[in-house]
Each structure stands twice: as C-alpha cells, then as structure tokens.
Tab-separated table of C-alpha atoms and ligand atoms in Angstrom:
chain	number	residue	atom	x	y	z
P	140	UNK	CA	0.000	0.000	0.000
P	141	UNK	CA	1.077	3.588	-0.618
P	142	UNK	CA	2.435	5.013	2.352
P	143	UNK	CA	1.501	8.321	3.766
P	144	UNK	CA	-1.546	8.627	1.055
P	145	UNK	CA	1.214	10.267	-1.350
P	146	UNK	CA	0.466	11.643	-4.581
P	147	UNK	CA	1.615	9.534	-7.343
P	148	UNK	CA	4.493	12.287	-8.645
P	149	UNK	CA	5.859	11.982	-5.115
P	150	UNK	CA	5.067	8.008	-4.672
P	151	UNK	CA	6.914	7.249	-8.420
P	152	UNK	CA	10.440	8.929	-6.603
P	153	UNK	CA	10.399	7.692	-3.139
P	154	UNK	CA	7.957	5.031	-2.243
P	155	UNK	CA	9.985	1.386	-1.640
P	156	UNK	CA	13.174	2.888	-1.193
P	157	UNK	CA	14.471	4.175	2.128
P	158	UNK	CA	18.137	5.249	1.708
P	159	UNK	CA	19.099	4.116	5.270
P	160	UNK	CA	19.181	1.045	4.253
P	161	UNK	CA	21.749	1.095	1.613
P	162	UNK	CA	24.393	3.604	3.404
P	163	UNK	CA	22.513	6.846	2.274
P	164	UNK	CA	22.289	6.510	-1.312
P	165	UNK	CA	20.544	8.293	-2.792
P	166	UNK	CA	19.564	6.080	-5.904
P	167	UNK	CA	19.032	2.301	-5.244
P	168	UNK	CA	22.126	0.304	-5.681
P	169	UNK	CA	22.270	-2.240	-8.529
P	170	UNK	CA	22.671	-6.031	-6.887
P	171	UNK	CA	24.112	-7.183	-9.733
P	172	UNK	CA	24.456	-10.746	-7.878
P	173	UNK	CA	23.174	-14.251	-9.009
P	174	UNK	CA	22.922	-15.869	-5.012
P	175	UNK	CA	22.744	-14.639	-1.846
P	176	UNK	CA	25.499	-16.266	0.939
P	177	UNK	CA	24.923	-18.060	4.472
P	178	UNK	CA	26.743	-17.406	7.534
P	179	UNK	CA	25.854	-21.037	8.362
P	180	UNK	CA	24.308	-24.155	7.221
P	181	UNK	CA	21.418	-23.537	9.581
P	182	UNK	CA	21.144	-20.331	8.295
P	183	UNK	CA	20.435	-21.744	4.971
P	184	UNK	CA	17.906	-24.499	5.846
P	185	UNK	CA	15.692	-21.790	7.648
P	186	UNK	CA	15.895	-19.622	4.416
P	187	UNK	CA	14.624	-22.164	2.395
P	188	UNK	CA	12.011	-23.174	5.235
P	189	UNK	CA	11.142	-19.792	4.797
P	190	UNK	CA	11.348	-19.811	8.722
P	191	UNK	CA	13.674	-16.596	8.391
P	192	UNK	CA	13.492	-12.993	5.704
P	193	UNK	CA	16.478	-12.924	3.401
P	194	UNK	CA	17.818	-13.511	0.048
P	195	UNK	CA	18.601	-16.682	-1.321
P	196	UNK	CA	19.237	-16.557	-5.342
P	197	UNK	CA	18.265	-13.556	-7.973
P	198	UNK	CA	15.558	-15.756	-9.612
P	199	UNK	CA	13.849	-16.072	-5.979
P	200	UNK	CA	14.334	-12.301	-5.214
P	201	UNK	CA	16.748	-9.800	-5.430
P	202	UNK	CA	17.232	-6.169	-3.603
P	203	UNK	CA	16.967	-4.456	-6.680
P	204	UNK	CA	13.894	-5.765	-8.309
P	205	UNK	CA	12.078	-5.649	-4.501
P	206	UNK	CA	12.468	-1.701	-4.976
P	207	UNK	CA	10.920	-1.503	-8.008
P	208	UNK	CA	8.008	-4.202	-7.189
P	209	UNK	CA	7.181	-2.536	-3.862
P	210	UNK	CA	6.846	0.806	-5.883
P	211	UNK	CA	4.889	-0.013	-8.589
P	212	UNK	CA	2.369	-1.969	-6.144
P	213	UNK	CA	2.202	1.636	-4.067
P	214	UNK	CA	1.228	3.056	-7.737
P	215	UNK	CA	-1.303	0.653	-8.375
P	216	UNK	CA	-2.627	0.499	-4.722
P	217	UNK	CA	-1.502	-3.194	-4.921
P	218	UNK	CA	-0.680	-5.386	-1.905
P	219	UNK	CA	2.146	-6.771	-3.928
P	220	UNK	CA	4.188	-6.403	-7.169
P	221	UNK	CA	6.358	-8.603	-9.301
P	222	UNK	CA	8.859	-7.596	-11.799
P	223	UNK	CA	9.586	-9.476	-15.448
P	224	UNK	CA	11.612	-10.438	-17.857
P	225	UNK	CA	8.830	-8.665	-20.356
P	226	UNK	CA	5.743	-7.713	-20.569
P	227	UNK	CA	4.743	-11.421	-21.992
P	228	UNK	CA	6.704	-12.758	-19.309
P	229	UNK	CA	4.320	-11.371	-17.111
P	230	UNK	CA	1.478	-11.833	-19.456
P	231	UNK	CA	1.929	-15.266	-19.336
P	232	UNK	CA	3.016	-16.330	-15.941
P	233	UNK	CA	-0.617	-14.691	-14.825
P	234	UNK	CA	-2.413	-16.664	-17.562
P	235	UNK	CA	-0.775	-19.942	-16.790
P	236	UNK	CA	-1.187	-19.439	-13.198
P	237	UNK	CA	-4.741	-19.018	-13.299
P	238	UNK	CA	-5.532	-22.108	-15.679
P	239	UNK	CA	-5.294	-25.261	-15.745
P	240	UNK	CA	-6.935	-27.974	-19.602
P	241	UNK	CA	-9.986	-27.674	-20.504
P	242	UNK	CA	-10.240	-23.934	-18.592
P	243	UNK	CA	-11.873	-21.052	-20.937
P	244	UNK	CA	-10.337	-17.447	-20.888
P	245	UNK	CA	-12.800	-14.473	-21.833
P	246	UNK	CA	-11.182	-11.543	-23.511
P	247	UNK	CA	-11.715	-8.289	-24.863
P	248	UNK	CA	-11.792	-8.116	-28.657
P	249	UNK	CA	-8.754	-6.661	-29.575
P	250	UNK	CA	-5.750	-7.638	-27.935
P	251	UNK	CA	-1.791	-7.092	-28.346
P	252	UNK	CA	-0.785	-9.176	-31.003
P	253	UNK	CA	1.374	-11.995	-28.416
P	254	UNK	CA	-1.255	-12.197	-25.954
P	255	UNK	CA	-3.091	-13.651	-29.027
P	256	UNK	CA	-0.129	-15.713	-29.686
P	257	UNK	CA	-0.241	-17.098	-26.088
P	258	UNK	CA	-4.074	-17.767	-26.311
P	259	UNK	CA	-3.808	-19.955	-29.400
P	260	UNK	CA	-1.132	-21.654	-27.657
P	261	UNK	CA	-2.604	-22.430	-24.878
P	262	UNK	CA	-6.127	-24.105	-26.641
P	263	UNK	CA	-3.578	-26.431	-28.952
P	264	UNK	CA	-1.219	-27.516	-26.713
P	265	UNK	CA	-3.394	-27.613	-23.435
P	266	UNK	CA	-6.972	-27.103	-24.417
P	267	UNK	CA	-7.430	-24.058	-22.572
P	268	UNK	CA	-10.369	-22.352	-24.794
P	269	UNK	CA	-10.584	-18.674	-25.286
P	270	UNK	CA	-13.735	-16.193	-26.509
P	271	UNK	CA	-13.723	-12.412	-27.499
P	272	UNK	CA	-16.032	-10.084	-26.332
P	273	UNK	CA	-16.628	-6.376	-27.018
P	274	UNK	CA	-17.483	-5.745	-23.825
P	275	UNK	CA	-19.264	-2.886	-24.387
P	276	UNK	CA	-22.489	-3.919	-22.904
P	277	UNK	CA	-23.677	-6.235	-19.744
P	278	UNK	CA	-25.855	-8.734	-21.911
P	279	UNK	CA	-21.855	-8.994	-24.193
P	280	UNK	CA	-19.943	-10.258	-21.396
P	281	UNK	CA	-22.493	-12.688	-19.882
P	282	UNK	CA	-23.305	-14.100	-22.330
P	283	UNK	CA	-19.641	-15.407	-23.169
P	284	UNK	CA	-19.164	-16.535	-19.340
P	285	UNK	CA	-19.473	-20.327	-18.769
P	286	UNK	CA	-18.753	-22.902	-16.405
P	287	UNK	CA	-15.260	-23.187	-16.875
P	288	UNK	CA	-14.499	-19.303	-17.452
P	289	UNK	CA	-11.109	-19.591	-15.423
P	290	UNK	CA	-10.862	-15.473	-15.753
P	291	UNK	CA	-11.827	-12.470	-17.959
P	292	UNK	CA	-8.305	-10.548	-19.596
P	293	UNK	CA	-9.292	-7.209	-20.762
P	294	UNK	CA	-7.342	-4.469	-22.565
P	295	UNK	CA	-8.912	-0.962	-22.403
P	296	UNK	CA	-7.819	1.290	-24.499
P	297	UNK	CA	-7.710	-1.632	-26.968
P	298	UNK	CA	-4.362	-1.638	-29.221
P	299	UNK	CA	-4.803	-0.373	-31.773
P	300	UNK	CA	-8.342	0.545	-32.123
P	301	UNK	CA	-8.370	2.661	-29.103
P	302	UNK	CA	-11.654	1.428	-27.930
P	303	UNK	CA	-12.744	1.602	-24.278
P	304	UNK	CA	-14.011	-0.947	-22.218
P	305	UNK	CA	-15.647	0.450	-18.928
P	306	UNK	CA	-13.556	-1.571	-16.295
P	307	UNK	CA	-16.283	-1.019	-13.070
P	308	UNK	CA	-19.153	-2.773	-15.533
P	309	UNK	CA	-16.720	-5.757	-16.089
P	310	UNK	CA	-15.169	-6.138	-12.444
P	311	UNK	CA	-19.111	-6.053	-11.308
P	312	UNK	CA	-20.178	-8.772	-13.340
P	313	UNK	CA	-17.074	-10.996	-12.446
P	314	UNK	CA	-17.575	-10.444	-8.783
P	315	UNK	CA	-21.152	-12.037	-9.009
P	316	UNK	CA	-19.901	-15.135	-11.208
P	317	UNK	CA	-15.915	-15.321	-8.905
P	318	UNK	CA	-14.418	-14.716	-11.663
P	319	UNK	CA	-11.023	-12.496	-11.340
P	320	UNK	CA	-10.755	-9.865	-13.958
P	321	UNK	CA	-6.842	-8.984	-15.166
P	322	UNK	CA	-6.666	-5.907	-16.993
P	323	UNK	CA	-3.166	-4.906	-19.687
P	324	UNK	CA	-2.633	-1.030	-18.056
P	325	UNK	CA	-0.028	-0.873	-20.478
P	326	UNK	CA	-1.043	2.118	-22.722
P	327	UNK	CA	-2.954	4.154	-19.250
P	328	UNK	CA	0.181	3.460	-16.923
P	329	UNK	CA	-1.276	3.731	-12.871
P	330	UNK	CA	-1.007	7.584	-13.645
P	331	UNK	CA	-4.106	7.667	-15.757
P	332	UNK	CA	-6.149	4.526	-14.478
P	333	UNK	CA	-6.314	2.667	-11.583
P	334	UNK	CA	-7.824	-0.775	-12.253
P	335	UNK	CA	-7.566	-2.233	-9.061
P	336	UNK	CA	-10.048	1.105	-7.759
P	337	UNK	CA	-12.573	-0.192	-9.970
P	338	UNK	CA	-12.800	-3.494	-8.939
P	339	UNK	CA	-10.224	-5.597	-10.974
P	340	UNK	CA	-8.257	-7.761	-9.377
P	341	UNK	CA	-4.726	-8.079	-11.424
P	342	UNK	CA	-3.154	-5.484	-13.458
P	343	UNK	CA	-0.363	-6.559	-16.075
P	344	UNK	CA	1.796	-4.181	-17.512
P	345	UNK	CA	4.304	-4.342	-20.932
P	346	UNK	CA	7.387	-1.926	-18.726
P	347	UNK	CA	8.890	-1.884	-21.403
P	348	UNK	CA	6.520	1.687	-23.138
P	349	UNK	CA	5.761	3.972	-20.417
P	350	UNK	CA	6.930	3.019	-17.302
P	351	UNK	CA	10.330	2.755	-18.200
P	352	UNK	CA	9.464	5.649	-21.128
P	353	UNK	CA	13.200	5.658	-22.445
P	354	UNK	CA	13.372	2.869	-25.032
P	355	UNK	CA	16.047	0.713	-23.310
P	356	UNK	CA	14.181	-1.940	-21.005
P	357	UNK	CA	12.478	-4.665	-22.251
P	358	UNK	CA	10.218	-5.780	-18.878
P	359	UNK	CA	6.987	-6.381	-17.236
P	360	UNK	CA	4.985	-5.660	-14.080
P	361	UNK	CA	1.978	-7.349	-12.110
P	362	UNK	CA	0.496	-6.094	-9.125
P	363	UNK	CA	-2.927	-7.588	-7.367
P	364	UNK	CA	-3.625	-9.500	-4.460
P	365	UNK	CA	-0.832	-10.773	-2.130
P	366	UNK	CA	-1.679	-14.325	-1.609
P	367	UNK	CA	-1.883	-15.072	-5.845
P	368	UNK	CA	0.931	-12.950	-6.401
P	369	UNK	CA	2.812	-15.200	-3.607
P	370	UNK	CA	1.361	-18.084	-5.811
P	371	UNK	CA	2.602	-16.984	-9.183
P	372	UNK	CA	6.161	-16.000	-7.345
P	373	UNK	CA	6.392	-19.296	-6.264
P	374	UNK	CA	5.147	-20.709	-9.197
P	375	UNK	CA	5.401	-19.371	-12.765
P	376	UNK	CA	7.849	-17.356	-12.054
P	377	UNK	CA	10.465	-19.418	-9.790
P	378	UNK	CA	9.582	-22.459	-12.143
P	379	UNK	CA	9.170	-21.360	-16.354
P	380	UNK	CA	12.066	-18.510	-14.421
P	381	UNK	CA	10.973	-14.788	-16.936
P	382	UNK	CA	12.785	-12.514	-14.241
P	383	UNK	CA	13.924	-9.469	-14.813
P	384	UNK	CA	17.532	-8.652	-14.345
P	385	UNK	CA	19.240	-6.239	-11.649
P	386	UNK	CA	20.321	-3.716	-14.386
P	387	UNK	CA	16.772	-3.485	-15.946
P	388	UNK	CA	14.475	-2.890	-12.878
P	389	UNK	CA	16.845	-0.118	-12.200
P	390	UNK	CA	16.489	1.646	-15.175
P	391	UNK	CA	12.955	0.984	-14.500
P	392	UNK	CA	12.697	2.563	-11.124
P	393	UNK	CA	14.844	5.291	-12.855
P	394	UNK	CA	12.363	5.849	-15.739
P	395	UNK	CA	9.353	5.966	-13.109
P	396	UNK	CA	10.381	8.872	-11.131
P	397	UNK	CA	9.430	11.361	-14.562
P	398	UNK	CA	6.121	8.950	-15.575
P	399	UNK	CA	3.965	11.828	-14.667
P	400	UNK	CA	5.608	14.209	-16.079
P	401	UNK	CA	5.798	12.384	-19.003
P	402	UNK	CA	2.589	11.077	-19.537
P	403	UNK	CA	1.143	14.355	-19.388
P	404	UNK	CA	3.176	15.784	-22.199
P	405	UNK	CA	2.501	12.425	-24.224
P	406	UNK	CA	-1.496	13.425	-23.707
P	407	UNK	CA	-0.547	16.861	-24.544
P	408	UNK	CA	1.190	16.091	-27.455
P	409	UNK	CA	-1.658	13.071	-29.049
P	410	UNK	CA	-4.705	15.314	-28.094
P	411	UNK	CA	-3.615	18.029	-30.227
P	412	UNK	CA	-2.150	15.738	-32.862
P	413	UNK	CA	-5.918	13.403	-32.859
P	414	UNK	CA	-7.519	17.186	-33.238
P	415	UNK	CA	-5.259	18.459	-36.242
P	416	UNK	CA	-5.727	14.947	-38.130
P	417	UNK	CA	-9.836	15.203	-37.392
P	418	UNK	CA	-9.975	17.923	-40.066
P	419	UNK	CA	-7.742	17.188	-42.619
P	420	UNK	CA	-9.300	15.747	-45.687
P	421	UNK	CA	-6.618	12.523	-46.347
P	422	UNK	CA	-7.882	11.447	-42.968
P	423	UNK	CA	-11.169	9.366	-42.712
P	424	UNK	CA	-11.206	8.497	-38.841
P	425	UNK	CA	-9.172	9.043	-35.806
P	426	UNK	CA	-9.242	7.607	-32.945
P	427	UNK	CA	-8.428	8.765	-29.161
P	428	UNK	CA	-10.096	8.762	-26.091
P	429	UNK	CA	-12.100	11.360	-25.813
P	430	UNK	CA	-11.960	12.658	-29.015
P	431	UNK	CA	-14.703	14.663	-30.881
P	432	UNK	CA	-15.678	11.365	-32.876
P	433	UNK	CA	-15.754	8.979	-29.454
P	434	UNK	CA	-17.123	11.470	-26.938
P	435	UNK	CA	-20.134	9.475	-26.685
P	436	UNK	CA	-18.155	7.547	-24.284
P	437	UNK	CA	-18.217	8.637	-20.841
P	438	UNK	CA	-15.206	7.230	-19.411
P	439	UNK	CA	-13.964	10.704	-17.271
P	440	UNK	CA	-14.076	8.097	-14.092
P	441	UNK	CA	-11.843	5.812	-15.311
P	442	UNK	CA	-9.309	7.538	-17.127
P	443	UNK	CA	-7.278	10.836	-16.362
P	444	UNK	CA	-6.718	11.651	-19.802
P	445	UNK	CA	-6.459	10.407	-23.293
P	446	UNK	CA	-2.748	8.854	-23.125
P	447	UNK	CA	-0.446	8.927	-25.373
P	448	UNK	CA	-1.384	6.859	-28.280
P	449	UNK	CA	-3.743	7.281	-31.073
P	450	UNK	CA	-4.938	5.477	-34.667
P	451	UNK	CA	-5.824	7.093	-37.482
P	452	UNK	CA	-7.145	5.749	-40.948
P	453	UNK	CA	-6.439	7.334	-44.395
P	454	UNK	CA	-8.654	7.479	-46.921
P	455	UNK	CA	-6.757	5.324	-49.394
P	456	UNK	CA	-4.392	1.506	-49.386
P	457	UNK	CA	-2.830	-0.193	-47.915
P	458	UNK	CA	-0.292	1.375	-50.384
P	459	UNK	CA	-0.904	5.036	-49.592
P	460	UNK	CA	-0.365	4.076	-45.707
P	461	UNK	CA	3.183	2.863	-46.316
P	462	UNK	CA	3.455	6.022	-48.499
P	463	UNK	CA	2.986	8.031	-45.615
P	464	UNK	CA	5.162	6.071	-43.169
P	465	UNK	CA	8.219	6.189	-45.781
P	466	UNK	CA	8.226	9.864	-46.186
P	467	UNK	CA	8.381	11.047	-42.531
P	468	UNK	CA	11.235	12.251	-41.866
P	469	UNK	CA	12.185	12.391	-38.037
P	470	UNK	CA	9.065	9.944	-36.842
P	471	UNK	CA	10.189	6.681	-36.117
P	472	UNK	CA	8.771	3.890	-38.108
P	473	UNK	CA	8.565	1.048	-35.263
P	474	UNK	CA	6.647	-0.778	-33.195
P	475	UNK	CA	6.501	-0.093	-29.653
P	476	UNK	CA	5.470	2.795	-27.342
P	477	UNK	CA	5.523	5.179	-24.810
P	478	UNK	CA	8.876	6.428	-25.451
P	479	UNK	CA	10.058	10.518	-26.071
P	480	UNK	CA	10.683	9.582	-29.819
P	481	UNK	CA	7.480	9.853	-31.777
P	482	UNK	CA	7.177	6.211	-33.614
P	483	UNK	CA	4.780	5.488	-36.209
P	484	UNK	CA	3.642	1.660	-37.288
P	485	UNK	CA	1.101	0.212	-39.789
P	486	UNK	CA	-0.873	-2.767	-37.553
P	487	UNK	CA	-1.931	-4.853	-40.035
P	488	UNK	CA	1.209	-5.869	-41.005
P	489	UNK	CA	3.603	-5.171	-38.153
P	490	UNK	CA	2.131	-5.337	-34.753
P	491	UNK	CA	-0.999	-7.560	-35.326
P	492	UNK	CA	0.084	-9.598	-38.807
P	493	UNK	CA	-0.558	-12.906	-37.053
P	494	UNK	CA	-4.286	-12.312	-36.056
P	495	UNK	CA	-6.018	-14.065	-39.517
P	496	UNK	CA	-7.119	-11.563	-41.743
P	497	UNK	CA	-11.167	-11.703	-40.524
P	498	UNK	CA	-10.537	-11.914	-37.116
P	499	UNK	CA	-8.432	-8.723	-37.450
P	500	UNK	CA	-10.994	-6.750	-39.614
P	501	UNK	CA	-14.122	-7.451	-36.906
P	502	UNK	CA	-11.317	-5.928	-34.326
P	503	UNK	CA	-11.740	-3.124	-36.393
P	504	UNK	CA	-7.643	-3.004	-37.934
P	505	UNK	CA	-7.935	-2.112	-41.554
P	506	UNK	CA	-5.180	-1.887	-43.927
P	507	UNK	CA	-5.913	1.939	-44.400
P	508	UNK	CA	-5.049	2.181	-40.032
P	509	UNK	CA	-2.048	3.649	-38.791
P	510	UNK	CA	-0.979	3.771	-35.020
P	511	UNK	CA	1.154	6.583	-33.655
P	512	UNK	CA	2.591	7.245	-30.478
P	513	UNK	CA	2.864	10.599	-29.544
P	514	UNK	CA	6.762	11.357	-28.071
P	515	UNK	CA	7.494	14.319	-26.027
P	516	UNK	CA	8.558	16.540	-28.791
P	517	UNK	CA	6.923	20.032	-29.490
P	518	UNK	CA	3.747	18.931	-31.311
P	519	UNK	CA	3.995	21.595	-33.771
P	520	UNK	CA	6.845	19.443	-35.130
P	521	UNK	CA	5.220	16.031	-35.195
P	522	UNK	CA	2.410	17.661	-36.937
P	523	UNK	CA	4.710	19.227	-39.584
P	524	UNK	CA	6.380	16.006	-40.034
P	525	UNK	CA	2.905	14.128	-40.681
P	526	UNK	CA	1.384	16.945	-42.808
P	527	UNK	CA	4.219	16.673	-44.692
P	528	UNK	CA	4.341	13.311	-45.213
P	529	UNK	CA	0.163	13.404	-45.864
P	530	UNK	CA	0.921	15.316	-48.617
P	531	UNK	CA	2.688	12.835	-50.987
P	532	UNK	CA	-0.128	10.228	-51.117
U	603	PLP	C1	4.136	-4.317	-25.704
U	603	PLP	C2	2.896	-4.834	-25.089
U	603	PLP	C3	2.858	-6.085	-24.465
U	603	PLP	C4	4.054	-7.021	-24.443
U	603	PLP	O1	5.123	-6.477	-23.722
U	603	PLP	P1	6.681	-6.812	-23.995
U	603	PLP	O2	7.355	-5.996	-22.970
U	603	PLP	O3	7.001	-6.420	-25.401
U	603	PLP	O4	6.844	-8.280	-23.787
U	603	PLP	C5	1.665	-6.488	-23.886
U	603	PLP	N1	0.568	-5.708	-23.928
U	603	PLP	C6	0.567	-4.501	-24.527
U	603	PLP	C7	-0.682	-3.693	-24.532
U	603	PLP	C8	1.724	-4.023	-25.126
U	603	PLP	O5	1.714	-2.835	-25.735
C-alpha cells in the first residue's frame, strides 16, 4: 500500500526505497548478484524453510527488483508487485497461473498481437479455450461466461483501435460469477487509471513503453492480491524462471520517477495531434479517447486523460499508408510505445500480422489504419512532419 496517502508524482520517486538502508544513497544500488550467501548451514535451511526474511538466489528475489516491485504496487494500490523479464513474461506467468486444460479465458476483442499468440497456444497444446467479447455492454460479457471461465483478460484502451471498455461494468459482473478480472494497463500506466479502484483484481503491464518511457528496457509488471501474487512467485515465475535482471528494474525505477511528467506531455502532445488529423481531408477516422468522434463515451471516471497513443485511418491503401510512413522524416517507423521519440507503425502488417485476416478486420484493424505514439517533442513538429508526409499520397 502507498504510504503516507502520497500523490503519485511523489510516490513514483520515493515510495519502496528508504536510503538508510543502503548507506545513504541516494539512488538504489544495482545487486548485480546471481545468489545470496549463508553465515551457516542452519542459516540456509531456515531460508529455504522460509522460517527466516532474506535472500537466497536472484531468480527467488533480489534487492533491486524488490524496490521496483514494492513501488509499482504503491502506484497501483496493490498489496504486492512482481517484476519481469517482459511484458509477456508477465502476461503469461498470470495466464498460466490461473488455468489449468480444458479452462476457458474471456477476452476483450482486440488484444496485443502476443497475448493472441499465447491464447492460441494455450487451446492447442493444453486445451485451454478462449472467446472475445466487445465488452461494451452487460448482456456482451455474460453471455460469453461459462462454467469453466477460469478469468476475464481485458485491454482498455484496446491496441490499436483505441476502444474503451468500462472496467467497473466488467469487475461487477465478475464479482457475481468469482471470476477475477486482469486488466493490460499498459497504454494508461497507474497515472491515468487505476484498475484495481474499480474493482479488478490483477493489473499486467508491458514496462517496457511507459513506465520505463526511455526505449532501453524490455520488462513487465503485475500487481494484485498478495496471496496469488505469492502463488505466481512461487510458481510461474520461480519455475518457467521470466525474471527481470538487476540492471533493468533499475532503469525501471529510474524511468518511473518522470512517468507523470511524461505522460502528461505524451497526452498533450496526441490530443492536439488526434484534433489536427480530425480535419484534414486525407484522414477518414481518428481515434483517441475522448476525441470529438468517441465522446459518446463517458469514461472521465476511469481515465485521467487520453494517453499517449492514437490510430488514425487514411482514406486510401494499404499502399498510400506505407506512403505516408516512408516519407516522414524524423518519426520513427517502429513498433513499440511510450517512449520521447514519436514512432509510427502500420498494424496490419507489423504489430498484429498474425491475427487471420477476418478476425483482425471485426477488431476493427484495416489496412488503411495507422498507429502513432505521440513522443514528447513540441507537437507543432510532429504535426509538420505528418502533414508533410500526408501530402505525398
Ligand atoms: C508491448 C505490449 C505487451 C508485451 O510487452 P513486452 O514488454 O514487449 O513483452 C503487452 N501488452 C501490450 C498492450 C503491449 O503494448
């Protein structure tokens, strides 16, 4: 829990750290160590009895990493975090956890292109079944829930479509059947939504776009409940082992301590850049949270503010999309997110080219979309850049 009811600008610099500990440091020390000594044999067999606290190897726990889980749980208002090797290291080890054959996984329709990797995988090889929902109304979601629903996995805003699912509606429904609810915070971050708040019971997290924001981590973050985090510590993660390395949770814990400051230029930046694409004519839809064209959706509660990433379509091909992608000029083509470079990506082919081609045009991803993340640029100049580039097709 977040100590001292902090705000989360203060909470993202100090909370899990106290520099007492570590001879007044002021940043947390990297243990860059694979195992943890014992003064004595005895010592040893109580560790492992878990009879006394203290390390025993890096894939069991490490100083390090504890900073950065005990953080982000204080974000989230978790009871307990644990830190990845990547986002679909922590994807998975939640997934698995919770399942066991013949088990059925709801989901939101629309999901990031691996989790749908992992889904398939997990009806062939161990008949765990999976449906889509949209989510967007009561009757949607219960009517998908049976017997063996194991647990709902929802992304909201949906990747790439930016659609939003309302999280309280969801969590209220599972509650009645006892079913938990994990939501992907990846693209909201715990500085513009809170699922946990609203009734969800895990949150997931790809570290690797916002939280570390710098484009030089690849890791992941879950937070939730402490007795099935203990579970998936001592399970998926001690045993299938997708840890996250010394080095990496502190560049994580070093990214964190700017994620609001951040995030609020990355809104800044995508809510004027969805507003200057809404009227020009070479663009047929955009979409972003709370955008002229999706305002019908009252989702104020939920979310802060827009975030940082937003879709567009163009009225043209497939063609005239990789037109505009080829002459930007200081926009990244690439996939990923959340870092201060603006990137740029075409979803049909890049991020979500393994989701058959009519599952992936009722998710709404056209060959005319485009996804952009907004960096923390002056806007002015990523709009130059894309007017520009508009221009040749
Ligand atoms: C990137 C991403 C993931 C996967 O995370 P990795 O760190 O690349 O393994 C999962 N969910 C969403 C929404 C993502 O954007």
């Amino acid at each position: 829990m977040k100590k001292d009811n902090q705000h989360i600008e203060t909470a993202v610099i100090h909370q899990g750290y106290d520099a007492k500990d570590m001879l007044g440091s002021l940043t947390p020390p990297i243990f860059q160590t694979s195992t943890f000594t014992f003064a004595t044999a005895e010592q040893g067999e109580r560790r492992f009895a878990g009879e006394e606290e203290g390390y025993i190897y890096s894939r069991l726990g490490n100083p390090t990493v504890k900073i950065l889980e005990e953080r982000m749980a204080s974000l989230e208002q978790a009871e307990r975090g644990l830190a990845f090797a990547s986002g679909m290291a922590a994807v998975s080890s939640v997934l698995i956890a919770l399942t066991k054959a013949n088990d059925h996984i709801l989901c939101s329709s629309g999901l990031y292109g691996c989790t749908y990797g992992l889904l398939t995988m997990l009806q062939e090889k161990y008949q765990i079944s999976h449906d889509f929902s949209l989510m967007d109304t009561e009757e949607s979601i219960r009517e998908k829930i049976k017997p063996e629903t194991a647990c709902i996995y929802v992304e909201t805003p949906i990747n790439p479509t930016i659609r939003l699912i309302n999280l309280k509606m969801v969590a209220d429904i599972a509650k009645e059947y006892n079913i938990p609810v994990v939501v992907d915070n990846t693209f909201s971050t715990p500085y513009l939504q809170r699922p946990l708040e609203l009734g969800c019971d895990i949150v997931v997290h790809s570290a690797t776009k916002y939280i570390g924001g710098h484009g030089d981590v690849i890791a992941g973050l879950v937070v939730g409940k402490k007795a099935f985090l203990d579970s998936v510590s001592m399970t998926t993660q001690k045993d299938i082992g997708g840890i996250i390395s010394p080095f990496d949770a502190w560049l994580l814990l070093r990214g964190m301590k700017t994620l609001p400051i951040r995030m609020d230029r990355h809104c800044d930046n995508a809510e004027k850049i969805a507003s200057m694409l809404e009227n020009h004519p070479k663009i047929s839809a955009v979409y972003y949270p709370f955008s002229a064209q999706m305002k019908e959706q009252h989702f104020d509660k939920q979310m802060r503010r827009g975030g940082g990433v937003l879709s567009f379509e163009i009225n043209g091909s497939k063609k005239d999309a990789q037109t505009l992608l080829n002459h930007l000029t200081f926009i990244k083509i690439a996939v990923s997110l959340g870092d201060a470079e603006t990137l740029i990506e075409h979803p049909a082919t890049m991020t979500h080219a393994v989701i058959p081609e009519n599952t992936r045009m009722e998710m709404g991803i056209t060959d005319q979309l485009i996804r952009l993340s907004a960096g923390l640029e002056a806007w002015e100049d990523i709009w130059y850049d894309l007017e520009q580039a508009l221009s040749k097709i």
